[in-house]
Amino acid sequence: MAESTVPYRFDPSHSIDEIRETHSDIEDGSETGIKVVVAGRLMLKRDQGKIVFGTLQDSTGRIQLFAPEKTTPNFTELTNLHLGDWLGVTGEIIKTRKGELSVKVSEWVRLAEARRPFPDKWHGISDTDMRYRQRYVDLWVTEETRQTFLIRSRVISLTRRWLEERGFIEVETPVFHPIPGGALARPFTTHHNALDVDLYLRIAPELYLKRLVVGGFEKVYEIARVFRNEGLSTRHNPEFTMLELYQAYADYTDIMEMVENLMEYLALEILGTTTLTHGDRSFDLKAPWRRASMLELLSEYASIEVDLNTPRSELIELCDQHEVPIKDHYGPGKIILELYEKTVEPKLWDPIFVTDYPKEVSPLSRDHREDSGWVERFEAIVAGRELCNAFTELIDPEEQRSRFLGQEEEKAAGDEEAMVVDEDYLRSLEYGLPPTAGIGIGIDRLVMLLTGDTAIRDVILFPTLRPEQGLSD
């Protein structure tokens, strides 16, 4: 196919969905006399000698093409088209005697040639790796994939609207950080040649967003691309999307209410129901959700009765009993968290806020107002998966410095994910951060929750993969 024969632009008069909405009720075997211009990919083709039937798909749907030899120009060329070719078609809206809404072809032009074999809709792509690498094909032949990413788009759009209606402003903070911070994670490093400095791809936007609260933005959020140099799994991709927000004058109880209301809203807007089914089990996202502390749930689900004063020997024995690996430098808080994550979290099916975490594992959270050694932090768990992490923010610069120094000791002991002292962030706290609460919600995991997908790669358009071998073949 010569490029010179391809038009520089094409002007469809209607989307396929518009045609279906306005003409689906015409009688079988009827002609409307209404001409339309449509464009899309040829997804199916049936050559019956004197007539060719095709299926044209655009971004809104599919419609049948009806092409009789007598009235279709360049009929032989039409019969030789490849599956996947892009077409521009002019024709009359009709309905066949069998009741299929169709466009009767009077003019057509090939807009792009599919020079590689295109899978038909009946077989799709059975190779999972190919689906991820060639998403540009997967989106055409796997309807579930297309729907997943339409839902993802709506999740982000509706979330923005919901937050803006409540007075939040959206901001953009740096992707390059001079110091990795805001989360316990291993960063990617890069080098800025002109400044001759090492920089880190952000592992979280948290510390910059809280600087903005100091600056007077009382309700602020960012939908941020985040990068963590960690392994690949069904729940982890090194590059992912995080919604982080911070609200002045609030605490973690306010954020719990916000989360459950946002999740209920998204489910109703996107799915029309708050009751979702994963596999053979269902759950209801309708607010309010249950609240329970980590220690309560350890007792309830694993019959483990511990607290921060439990002797280390007893904690180690419990870890041995439940096959929970630990490291020598773990304190009681970290060991309790490990016990909870291995013995309880996967069992939490219905939506729940797991509250009150050990201070040892929460360097940016404010001390619990009643329980020493604990902080006001929660994670929302649904269907055995963490959905978000939130807390009443630590606002005391001296206490924050002490926590950072403790993290540096953890790093010296071998914890590559531990934080370091961020002097500029401490300086911002010295100007005064009012009582504040914040949260990070994984957009990818939220989409998985709403679509029922079990692998994070299924909700990321181009997930991180090993380099492809033999690509030039």
Tab-separated table of C-alpha atoms in Angstrom:
chain	number	residue	atom	x	y	z
A	1	MET	CA	0.000	0.000	0.000
A	2	ALA	CA	1.574	3.284	-1.090
A	3	GLU	CA	1.496	6.105	1.430
A	4	SER	CA	0.557	8.513	-1.360
A	5	THR	CA	-2.868	6.828	-1.642
A	6	VAL	CA	-3.687	7.419	2.015
A	7	PRO	CA	-5.604	10.641	2.753
A	8	TYR	CA	-3.988	13.135	5.111
A	9	ARG	CA	-7.206	13.405	7.102
A	10	PHE	CA	-10.615	11.787	7.240
A	11	ASP	CA	-13.777	13.278	8.677
A	12	PRO	CA	-16.283	10.785	10.159
A	13	SER	CA	-19.795	12.152	10.541
A	14	HIS	CA	-20.790	9.798	13.352
A	15	SER	CA	-19.329	7.425	15.879
A	16	ILE	CA	-20.631	3.874	15.721
A	17	ASP	CA	-22.236	4.293	19.123
A	18	GLU	CA	-24.155	7.346	17.851
A	19	ILE	CA	-25.481	5.317	14.924
A	20	ARG	CA	-26.620	2.534	17.204
A	21	GLU	CA	-28.288	4.939	19.619
A	22	THR	CA	-30.327	6.673	16.916
A	23	HIS	CA	-31.126	3.843	14.501
A	24	SER	CA	-31.183	0.530	16.385
A	25	ASP	CA	-34.996	0.439	16.367
A	26	ILE	CA	-35.537	0.519	12.570
A	27	GLU	CA	-37.391	-2.436	11.085
A	28	ASP	CA	-35.641	-5.554	9.821
A	29	GLY	CA	-34.928	-5.401	6.090
A	30	SER	CA	-35.428	-1.624	5.917
A	31	GLU	CA	-33.385	1.164	4.337
A	32	THR	CA	-33.263	4.625	5.886
A	33	GLY	CA	-31.913	6.734	3.054
A	34	ILE	CA	-29.566	8.286	5.630
A	35	LYS	CA	-25.895	8.387	4.676
A	36	VAL	CA	-23.134	8.367	7.265
A	37	VAL	CA	-19.359	8.457	7.211
A	38	VAL	CA	-17.611	6.160	9.692
A	39	ALA	CA	-14.051	5.034	10.379
A	40	GLY	CA	-12.364	2.258	12.304
A	41	ARG	CA	-10.611	-1.093	12.026
A	42	LEU	CA	-11.888	-4.041	10.022
A	43	MET	CA	-12.194	-6.691	12.712
A	44	LEU	CA	-14.083	-9.436	10.823
A	45	LYS	CA	-14.652	-10.181	7.133
A	46	ARG	CA	-16.914	-12.743	5.422
A	47	ASP	CA	-16.694	-13.046	1.646
A	48	GLN	CA	-19.852	-14.677	0.238
A	49	GLY	CA	-19.039	-14.182	-3.410
A	50	LYS	CA	-21.336	-11.390	-4.546
A	51	ILE	CA	-21.510	-9.799	-1.077
A	52	VAL	CA	-18.870	-9.055	1.559
A	53	PHE	CA	-19.838	-8.625	5.183
A	54	GLY	CA	-17.411	-6.929	7.539
A	55	THR	CA	-17.285	-5.700	11.105
A	56	LEU	CA	-15.978	-2.176	11.581
A	57	GLN	CA	-14.901	-1.128	15.064
A	58	ASP	CA	-14.137	2.346	16.359
A	59	SER	CA	-13.472	3.458	19.928
A	60	THR	CA	-17.194	3.361	20.761
A	61	GLY	CA	-18.362	0.052	19.320
A	62	ARG	CA	-18.859	-2.197	16.296
A	63	ILE	CA	-21.169	-2.169	13.289
A	64	GLN	CA	-21.628	-4.446	10.296
A	65	LEU	CA	-20.523	-3.377	6.825
A	66	PHE	CA	-22.732	-4.627	3.991
A	67	ALA	CA	-20.949	-4.495	0.617
A	68	PRO	CA	-22.744	-5.880	-2.494
A	69	GLU	CA	-20.541	-6.337	-5.550
A	70	LYS	CA	-22.912	-4.355	-7.807
A	71	THR	CA	-22.796	-1.117	-5.805
A	72	THR	CA	-19.440	-1.246	-4.014
A	73	PRO	CA	-16.537	0.483	-5.765
A	74	ASN	CA	-13.244	-1.427	-5.992
A	75	PHE	CA	-15.036	-4.543	-4.797
A	76	THR	CA	-12.116	-6.900	-5.543
A	77	GLU	CA	-9.738	-4.746	-3.503
A	78	LEU	CA	-12.264	-4.760	-0.674
A	79	THR	CA	-12.303	-8.551	-0.640
A	80	ASN	CA	-8.509	-8.558	-0.310
A	81	LEU	CA	-8.369	-6.321	2.758
A	82	HIS	CA	-6.562	-7.618	5.847
A	83	LEU	CA	-8.069	-7.999	9.285
A	84	GLY	CA	-6.965	-4.947	11.227
A	85	ASP	CA	-6.890	-2.558	8.267
A	86	TRP	CA	-8.191	0.927	9.085
A	87	LEU	CA	-11.067	1.974	6.809
A	88	GLY	CA	-13.065	5.091	6.116
A	89	VAL	CA	-16.536	4.159	4.869
A	90	THR	CA	-19.457	6.130	3.448
A	91	GLY	CA	-22.809	4.439	3.181
A	92	GLU	CA	-26.495	4.192	3.981
A	93	ILE	CA	-27.788	3.006	7.324
A	94	ILE	CA	-29.826	-0.147	6.804
A	95	LYS	CA	-30.969	-3.171	8.740
A	96	THR	CA	-30.613	-6.596	7.097
A	97	ARG	CA	-33.451	-9.090	6.915
A	98	LYS	CA	-31.774	-10.916	9.800
A	99	GLY	CA	-32.004	-7.767	11.916
A	100	GLU	CA	-28.371	-6.613	11.831
A	101	LEU	CA	-27.887	-2.837	11.833
A	102	SER	CA	-25.426	-2.128	9.012
A	103	VAL	CA	-23.774	0.460	6.824
A	104	LYS	CA	-24.296	-0.321	3.123
A	105	VAL	CA	-20.969	0.618	1.536
A	106	SER	CA	-21.081	3.173	-1.272
A	107	GLU	CA	-17.536	4.548	-0.851
A	108	TRP	CA	-14.512	3.332	1.075
A	109	VAL	CA	-10.843	4.100	1.522
A	110	ARG	CA	-8.086	2.289	3.358
A	111	LEU	CA	-6.624	4.619	5.986
A	112	ALA	CA	-3.879	2.270	7.199
A	113	GLU	CA	-2.748	-1.236	6.341
A	114	ALA	CA	-2.240	-3.875	9.021
A	115	ARG	CA	1.045	-5.335	7.798
A	116	ARG	CA	1.214	-7.870	10.593
A	117	PRO	CA	-1.379	-10.621	11.071
A	118	PHE	CA	-4.160	-9.302	13.286
A	119	PRO	CA	-5.879	-11.750	15.674
A	120	ASP	CA	-9.608	-12.087	15.106
A	121	LYS	CA	-12.054	-11.356	17.897
A	122	TRP	CA	-12.947	-15.020	18.410
A	123	HIS	CA	-9.440	-16.106	19.358
A	124	GLY	CA	-7.966	-12.895	20.784
A	125	ILE	CA	-4.472	-13.100	22.297
A	126	SER	CA	-3.870	-16.187	24.403
A	127	ASP	CA	-0.233	-15.304	25.171
A	128	THR	CA	-0.298	-13.124	28.300
A	129	ASP	CA	3.172	-11.733	27.711
A	130	MET	CA	2.156	-10.664	24.219
A	131	ARG	CA	-0.917	-8.909	25.615
A	132	TYR	CA	1.272	-6.750	27.859
A	133	ARG	CA	3.954	-6.047	25.256
A	134	GLN	CA	1.542	-5.406	22.385
A	135	ARG	CA	-1.207	-3.576	24.217
A	136	TYR	CA	-1.942	-1.727	20.976
A	137	VAL	CA	-3.256	-5.040	19.625
A	138	ASP	CA	-4.754	-6.319	22.872
A	139	LEU	CA	-7.014	-3.259	23.157
A	140	TRP	CA	-8.646	-4.115	19.843
A	141	VAL	CA	-9.188	-7.832	20.258
A	142	THR	CA	-9.847	-8.169	24.007
A	143	GLU	CA	-12.973	-6.300	25.042
A	144	GLU	CA	-12.271	-6.853	28.743
A	145	THR	CA	-8.948	-5.026	28.370
A	146	ARG	CA	-10.602	-2.063	26.691
A	147	GLN	CA	-13.249	-1.876	29.410
A	148	THR	CA	-10.617	-2.029	32.151
A	149	PHE	CA	-8.841	1.038	30.818
A	150	LEU	CA	-12.050	2.930	30.208
A	151	ILE	CA	-12.882	2.272	33.876
A	152	ARG	CA	-9.411	3.426	34.886
A	153	SER	CA	-9.914	6.688	33.022
A	154	ARG	CA	-13.251	7.240	34.739
A	155	VAL	CA	-11.779	6.471	38.168
A	156	ILE	CA	-9.240	9.257	37.763
A	157	SER	CA	-11.715	11.706	36.222
A	158	LEU	CA	-14.411	11.105	38.846
A	159	THR	CA	-11.901	11.259	41.689
A	160	ARG	CA	-10.680	14.634	40.504
A	161	ARG	CA	-14.241	15.937	40.312
A	162	TRP	CA	-15.125	14.549	43.751
A	163	LEU	CA	-12.099	16.167	45.389
A	164	GLU	CA	-12.524	19.504	43.637
A	165	GLU	CA	-16.158	19.658	44.756
A	166	ARG	CA	-14.827	19.419	48.315
A	167	GLY	CA	-12.361	22.254	47.935
A	168	PHE	CA	-9.159	20.336	47.144
A	169	ILE	CA	-6.698	21.810	44.667
A	170	GLU	CA	-4.542	19.694	42.376
A	171	VAL	CA	-0.808	20.388	42.251
A	172	GLU	CA	2.327	18.971	40.655
A	173	THR	CA	5.430	18.309	42.726
A	174	PRO	CA	8.916	17.244	41.572
A	175	VAL	CA	9.652	13.809	40.150
A	176	PHE	CA	13.389	14.290	40.752
A	177	HIS	CA	14.168	14.376	44.479
A	178	PRO	CA	17.534	15.318	45.990
A	179	ILE	CA	16.675	13.028	48.936
A	180	PRO	CA	14.363	10.000	48.705
A	181	GLY	CA	11.553	10.359	51.205
A	182	GLY	CA	7.866	10.091	52.025
A	183	ALA	CA	7.778	6.282	52.059
A	184	LEU	CA	9.779	3.233	53.051
A	185	ALA	CA	11.051	2.099	49.669
A	186	ARG	CA	14.173	1.710	47.580
A	187	PRO	CA	14.559	4.499	44.988
A	188	PHE	CA	15.815	4.605	41.428
A	189	THR	CA	18.837	6.869	41.046
A	190	THR	CA	19.885	9.074	38.159
A	191	HIS	CA	22.432	11.820	37.554
A	192	HIS	CA	21.917	15.403	36.425
A	193	ASN	CA	24.893	16.254	34.236
A	194	ALA	CA	24.618	20.057	34.289
A	195	LEU	CA	24.352	20.236	38.085
A	196	ASP	CA	26.615	17.206	38.569
A	197	VAL	CA	24.352	15.803	41.286
A	198	ASP	CA	22.700	12.461	41.872
A	199	LEU	CA	18.915	12.599	41.999
A	200	TYR	CA	16.221	10.068	42.898
A	201	LEU	CA	12.962	9.331	41.134
A	202	ARG	CA	10.271	10.011	43.693
A	203	ILE	CA	9.026	7.157	45.832
A	204	ALA	CA	6.196	9.362	47.135
A	205	PRO	CA	5.095	13.013	46.805
A	206	GLU	CA	4.229	13.218	50.510
A	207	LEU	CA	6.873	15.557	51.887
A	208	TYR	CA	6.407	18.106	49.106
A	209	LEU	CA	2.630	18.080	49.527
A	210	LYS	CA	2.960	18.710	53.255
A	211	ARG	CA	5.312	21.603	52.482
A	212	LEU	CA	2.391	23.064	50.524
A	213	VAL	CA	0.107	22.762	53.543
A	214	VAL	CA	2.746	24.727	55.447
A	215	GLY	CA	2.521	27.224	52.575
A	216	GLY	CA	-1.211	27.690	53.084
A	217	PHE	CA	-2.818	25.193	50.706
A	218	GLU	CA	-5.176	23.639	53.260
A	219	LYS	CA	-6.601	20.927	50.987
A	220	VAL	CA	-4.167	19.667	48.387
A	221	TYR	CA	-3.792	16.552	46.240
A	222	GLU	CA	-1.687	15.071	43.466
A	223	ILE	CA	-2.249	12.117	41.166
A	224	ALA	CA	1.395	11.205	40.899
A	225	ARG	CA	3.503	8.764	38.949
A	226	VAL	CA	5.695	7.071	41.561
A	227	PHE	CA	8.797	4.893	41.126
A	228	ARG	CA	10.077	2.228	43.511
A	229	ASN	CA	13.026	-0.031	42.783
A	230	GLU	CA	11.321	-3.192	43.946
A	231	GLY	CA	10.447	-6.602	42.577
A	232	LEU	CA	7.625	-7.478	40.210
A	233	SER	CA	4.546	-9.301	41.459
A	234	THR	CA	0.800	-9.447	40.892
A	235	ARG	CA	0.527	-6.393	43.183
A	236	HIS	CA	3.756	-4.533	42.432
A	237	ASN	CA	5.054	-2.673	39.404
A	238	PRO	CA	8.119	-0.435	39.775
A	239	GLU	CA	6.224	2.456	38.151
A	240	PHE	CA	2.702	3.099	39.405
A	241	THR	CA	0.123	5.805	40.108
A	242	MET	CA	-0.667	7.190	43.530
A	243	LEU	CA	-3.320	9.608	44.706
A	244	GLU	CA	-1.960	11.517	47.691
A	245	LEU	CA	-3.920	14.194	49.504
A	246	TYR	CA	-3.524	16.260	52.656
A	247	GLN	CA	-6.107	18.190	54.621
A	248	ALA	CA	-5.339	20.749	57.303
A	249	TYR	CA	-7.285	20.669	60.597
A	250	ALA	CA	-8.181	16.981	60.096
A	251	ASP	CA	-7.100	13.721	61.726
A	252	TYR	CA	-7.133	10.114	60.579
A	253	THR	CA	-10.784	9.618	61.517
A	254	ASP	CA	-11.751	12.318	58.997
A	255	ILE	CA	-9.729	10.539	56.315
A	256	MET	CA	-11.457	7.229	57.051
A	257	GLU	CA	-14.811	8.860	56.422
A	258	MET	CA	-13.480	10.439	53.229
A	259	VAL	CA	-12.157	7.123	51.901
A	260	GLU	CA	-15.315	5.101	52.469
A	261	ASN	CA	-17.462	7.836	50.915
A	262	LEU	CA	-15.180	8.157	47.881
A	263	MET	CA	-15.118	4.388	47.323
A	264	GLU	CA	-18.915	4.165	47.576
A	265	TYR	CA	-19.264	7.050	45.117
A	266	LEU	CA	-16.882	5.518	42.567
A	267	ALA	CA	-18.553	2.109	42.727
A	268	LEU	CA	-22.003	3.594	42.190
A	269	GLU	CA	-20.916	5.918	39.392
A	270	ILE	CA	-18.892	3.319	37.488
A	271	LEU	CA	-20.609	0.025	38.265
A	272	GLY	CA	-24.053	1.121	39.451
A	273	THR	CA	-23.701	-0.887	42.665
A	274	THR	CA	-21.563	-1.074	45.784
A	275	THR	CA	-21.691	-4.876	45.842
A	276	LEU	CA	-18.738	-6.395	43.989
A	277	THR	CA	-17.817	-10.019	43.368
A	278	HIS	CA	-14.291	-11.400	43.089
A	279	GLY	CA	-14.245	-15.067	42.202
A	280	ASP	CA	-17.033	-16.706	44.207
A	281	ARG	CA	-17.029	-14.117	47.025
A	282	SER	CA	-18.673	-10.727	47.250
A	283	PHE	CA	-18.197	-7.631	49.378
A	284	ASP	CA	-19.997	-4.324	49.802
A	285	LEU	CA	-18.226	-0.971	49.554
A	286	LYS	CA	-21.160	0.937	51.043
A	287	ALA	CA	-20.183	3.210	53.935
A	288	PRO	CA	-19.571	2.949	56.814
A	289	TRP	CA	-16.747	0.408	56.951
A	290	ARG	CA	-15.614	-1.440	60.040
A	291	ARG	CA	-12.785	0.014	62.168
A	292	ALA	CA	-10.539	-2.300	64.200
A	293	SER	CA	-7.033	-2.020	65.606
A	294	MET	CA	-4.155	-4.212	64.497
A	295	LEU	CA	-3.978	-5.862	67.913
A	296	GLU	CA	-7.734	-6.592	67.896
A	297	LEU	CA	-7.439	-8.304	64.542
A	298	LEU	CA	-4.395	-10.344	65.556
A	299	SER	CA	-6.470	-11.680	68.445
A	300	GLU	CA	-9.608	-12.209	66.333
A	301	TYR	CA	-8.089	-13.858	63.266
A	302	ALA	CA	-4.916	-15.513	64.544
A	303	SER	CA	-5.536	-15.908	68.309
A	304	ILE	CA	-2.314	-13.955	68.883
A	305	GLU	CA	-2.316	-11.860	72.053
A	306	VAL	CA	0.620	-9.454	72.014
A	307	ASP	CA	1.536	-5.833	72.613
A	308	LEU	CA	4.695	-3.748	72.549
A	309	ASN	CA	5.651	-5.051	76.010
A	310	THR	CA	5.550	-8.709	74.986
A	311	PRO	CA	9.030	-10.226	75.559
A	312	ARG	CA	11.060	-10.492	72.366
A	313	SER	CA	11.552	-14.214	72.916
A	314	GLU	CA	7.774	-14.731	72.846
A	315	LEU	CA	7.423	-12.653	69.682
A	316	ILE	CA	10.181	-14.676	67.975
A	317	GLU	CA	8.518	-17.910	69.054
A	318	LEU	CA	5.224	-16.738	67.528
A	319	CYS	CA	7.017	-15.888	64.308
A	320	ASP	CA	8.535	-19.362	64.225
A	321	GLN	CA	5.121	-20.952	64.816
A	322	HIS	CA	3.552	-18.992	61.969
A	323	GLU	CA	6.576	-19.191	59.640
A	324	VAL	CA	7.074	-15.415	59.639
A	325	PRO	CA	10.675	-14.472	58.755
A	326	ILE	CA	12.225	-11.600	60.713
A	327	LYS	CA	15.604	-9.870	60.922
A	328	ASP	CA	17.801	-9.316	63.945
A	329	HIS	CA	17.340	-5.537	64.006
A	330	TYR	CA	13.522	-5.711	64.093
A	331	GLY	CA	12.017	-4.192	67.218
A	332	PRO	CA	8.716	-5.365	68.780
A	333	GLY	CA	6.632	-3.013	66.617
A	334	LYS	CA	8.115	-4.307	63.388
A	335	ILE	CA	7.706	-7.916	64.502
A	336	ILE	CA	4.044	-7.326	65.395
A	337	LEU	CA	3.488	-5.751	61.965
A	338	GLU	CA	5.095	-8.760	60.260
A	339	LEU	CA	2.877	-11.135	62.236
A	340	TYR	CA	-0.222	-9.150	61.273
A	341	GLU	CA	0.676	-8.949	57.569
A	342	LYS	CA	1.355	-12.681	57.292
A	343	THR	CA	-1.421	-14.102	59.503
A	344	VAL	CA	-4.282	-11.603	59.294
A	345	GLU	CA	-4.240	-9.240	56.311
A	346	PRO	CA	-4.912	-11.877	53.594
A	347	LYS	CA	-7.997	-13.014	55.578
A	348	LEU	CA	-9.629	-9.568	55.682
A	349	TRP	CA	-12.296	-9.731	52.982
A	350	ASP	CA	-14.959	-7.145	53.756
A	351	PRO	CA	-13.829	-3.491	53.718
A	352	ILE	CA	-12.100	-2.573	56.962
A	353	PHE	CA	-9.873	0.149	58.349
A	354	VAL	CA	-7.004	-1.448	60.243
A	355	THR	CA	-6.037	1.219	62.765
A	356	ASP	CA	-3.234	2.108	65.154
A	357	TYR	CA	0.196	1.000	63.986
A	358	PRO	CA	3.463	0.709	65.911
A	359	LYS	CA	5.436	3.936	66.028
A	360	GLU	CA	8.547	1.970	65.051
A	361	VAL	CA	7.216	1.395	61.511
A	362	SER	CA	5.516	4.764	61.027
A	363	PRO	CA	8.167	7.514	60.925
A	364	LEU	CA	5.849	10.223	59.554
A	365	SER	CA	2.778	9.553	61.726
A	366	ARG	CA	1.723	11.425	64.845
A	367	ASP	CA	1.801	9.692	68.239
A	368	HIS	CA	-1.476	8.113	69.278
A	369	ARG	CA	-3.300	10.436	71.645
A	370	GLU	CA	-3.995	7.588	74.110
A	371	ASP	CA	-1.616	4.652	73.513
A	372	SER	CA	2.115	5.159	73.982
A	373	GLY	CA	4.320	3.530	71.347
A	374	TRP	CA	1.536	3.591	68.755
A	375	VAL	CA	0.548	6.138	66.106
A	376	GLU	CA	-2.696	7.299	64.535
A	377	ARG	CA	-2.386	5.444	61.271
A	378	PHE	CA	-4.663	3.169	59.283
A	379	GLU	CA	-4.661	1.017	56.186
A	380	ALA	CA	-7.852	0.162	54.309
A	381	ILE	CA	-8.039	-3.513	53.379
A	382	VAL	CA	-10.571	-4.922	50.909
A	383	ALA	CA	-10.633	-8.496	49.586
A	384	GLY	CA	-7.340	-9.225	51.333
A	385	ARG	CA	-5.496	-6.345	49.645
A	386	GLU	CA	-4.183	-3.057	50.955
A	387	LEU	CA	-5.987	-0.200	49.241
A	388	CYS	CA	-4.496	2.819	51.009
A	389	ASN	CA	-2.303	4.042	53.851
A	390	ALA	CA	-3.139	7.123	55.918
A	391	PHE	CA	-2.380	8.862	59.173
A	392	THR	CA	-2.641	11.881	61.351
A	393	GLU	CA	0.523	13.700	60.303
A	394	LEU	CA	3.496	14.251	62.586
A	395	ILE	CA	3.827	18.039	62.900
A	396	ASP	CA	6.547	18.459	65.568
A	397	PRO	CA	9.912	19.173	63.846
A	398	GLU	CA	11.973	17.931	66.813
A	399	GLU	CA	10.074	14.645	66.989
A	400	GLN	CA	10.319	14.304	63.198
A	401	ARG	CA	14.085	14.769	63.375
A	402	SER	CA	14.276	12.070	66.024
A	403	ARG	CA	12.258	9.717	63.804
A	404	PHE	CA	14.500	10.458	60.800
A	405	LEU	CA	17.593	9.716	62.887
A	406	GLY	CA	16.036	6.423	63.955
A	407	GLN	CA	15.483	5.639	60.291
A	408	GLU	CA	19.138	6.349	59.529
A	409	GLU	CA	20.067	3.812	62.193
A	410	GLU	CA	17.792	1.301	60.471
A	411	LYS	CA	19.528	2.033	57.174
A	412	ALA	CA	22.935	1.544	58.789
A	413	ALA	CA	21.674	-1.804	60.088
A	414	GLY	CA	20.932	-2.927	56.544
A	415	ASP	CA	17.403	-1.658	55.784
A	416	GLU	CA	17.734	-0.283	52.243
A	417	GLU	CA	14.178	1.116	52.361
A	418	ALA	CA	14.695	3.263	55.466
A	419	MET	CA	14.513	7.059	55.251
A	420	VAL	CA	17.213	9.677	55.753
A	421	VAL	CA	17.137	13.104	57.376
A	422	ASP	CA	15.506	15.709	55.134
A	423	GLU	CA	16.724	19.046	56.469
A	424	ASP	CA	14.571	21.170	54.180
A	425	TYR	CA	11.420	19.317	55.205
A	426	LEU	CA	12.369	19.821	58.853
A	427	ARG	CA	12.897	23.515	58.138
A	428	SER	CA	9.386	23.717	56.645
A	429	LEU	CA	7.931	22.128	59.803
A	430	GLU	CA	9.686	24.811	61.861
A	431	TYR	CA	7.490	27.384	60.102
A	432	GLY	CA	4.486	25.496	61.470
A	433	LEU	CA	2.347	22.668	60.066
A	434	PRO	CA	-1.177	22.791	61.539
A	435	PRO	CA	-2.967	19.599	62.591
A	436	THR	CA	-3.135	17.689	59.311
A	437	ALA	CA	-4.122	14.270	58.005
A	438	GLY	CA	-3.191	12.657	54.724
A	439	ILE	CA	-3.495	9.530	52.645
A	440	GLY	CA	-1.973	7.647	49.736
A	441	ILE	CA	-4.313	5.542	47.573
A	442	GLY	CA	-2.883	3.251	44.916
A	443	ILE	CA	-4.857	4.022	41.753
A	444	ASP	CA	-3.783	0.748	40.142
A	445	ARG	CA	-5.024	-1.317	43.083
A	446	LEU	CA	-8.237	0.697	43.183
A	447	VAL	CA	-8.865	-0.141	39.533
A	448	MET	CA	-8.112	-3.805	40.275
A	449	LEU	CA	-10.704	-3.664	43.029
A	450	LEU	CA	-13.407	-2.245	40.741
A	451	THR	CA	-12.644	-4.466	37.729
A	452	GLY	CA	-11.875	-7.700	39.557
A	453	ASP	CA	-8.471	-7.992	37.884
A	454	THR	CA	-6.001	-10.015	39.939
A	455	ALA	CA	-2.719	-8.758	38.444
A	456	ILE	CA	-1.524	-5.163	38.480
A	457	ARG	CA	-0.178	-5.580	34.936
A	458	ASP	CA	-3.773	-5.945	33.746
A	459	VAL	CA	-4.592	-2.382	34.831
A	460	ILE	CA	-1.382	-0.665	33.636
A	461	LEU	CA	-1.327	0.013	29.913
A	462	PHE	CA	2.394	-0.647	29.500
A	463	PRO	CA	3.693	-2.511	32.567
A	464	THR	CA	7.379	-3.019	33.280
A	465	LEU	CA	8.657	-6.203	31.589
A	466	ARG	CA	11.949	-7.890	30.909
A	467	PRO	CA	13.539	-6.738	27.624
A	468	GLU	CA	12.006	-8.571	24.681
A	469	GLN	CA	14.230	-11.002	22.846
A	470	GLY	CA	14.333	-11.257	19.055
A	471	LEU	CA	12.254	-8.123	18.459
A	472	SER	CA	13.912	-7.461	15.094
A	473	ASP	CA	12.965	-10.887	13.742
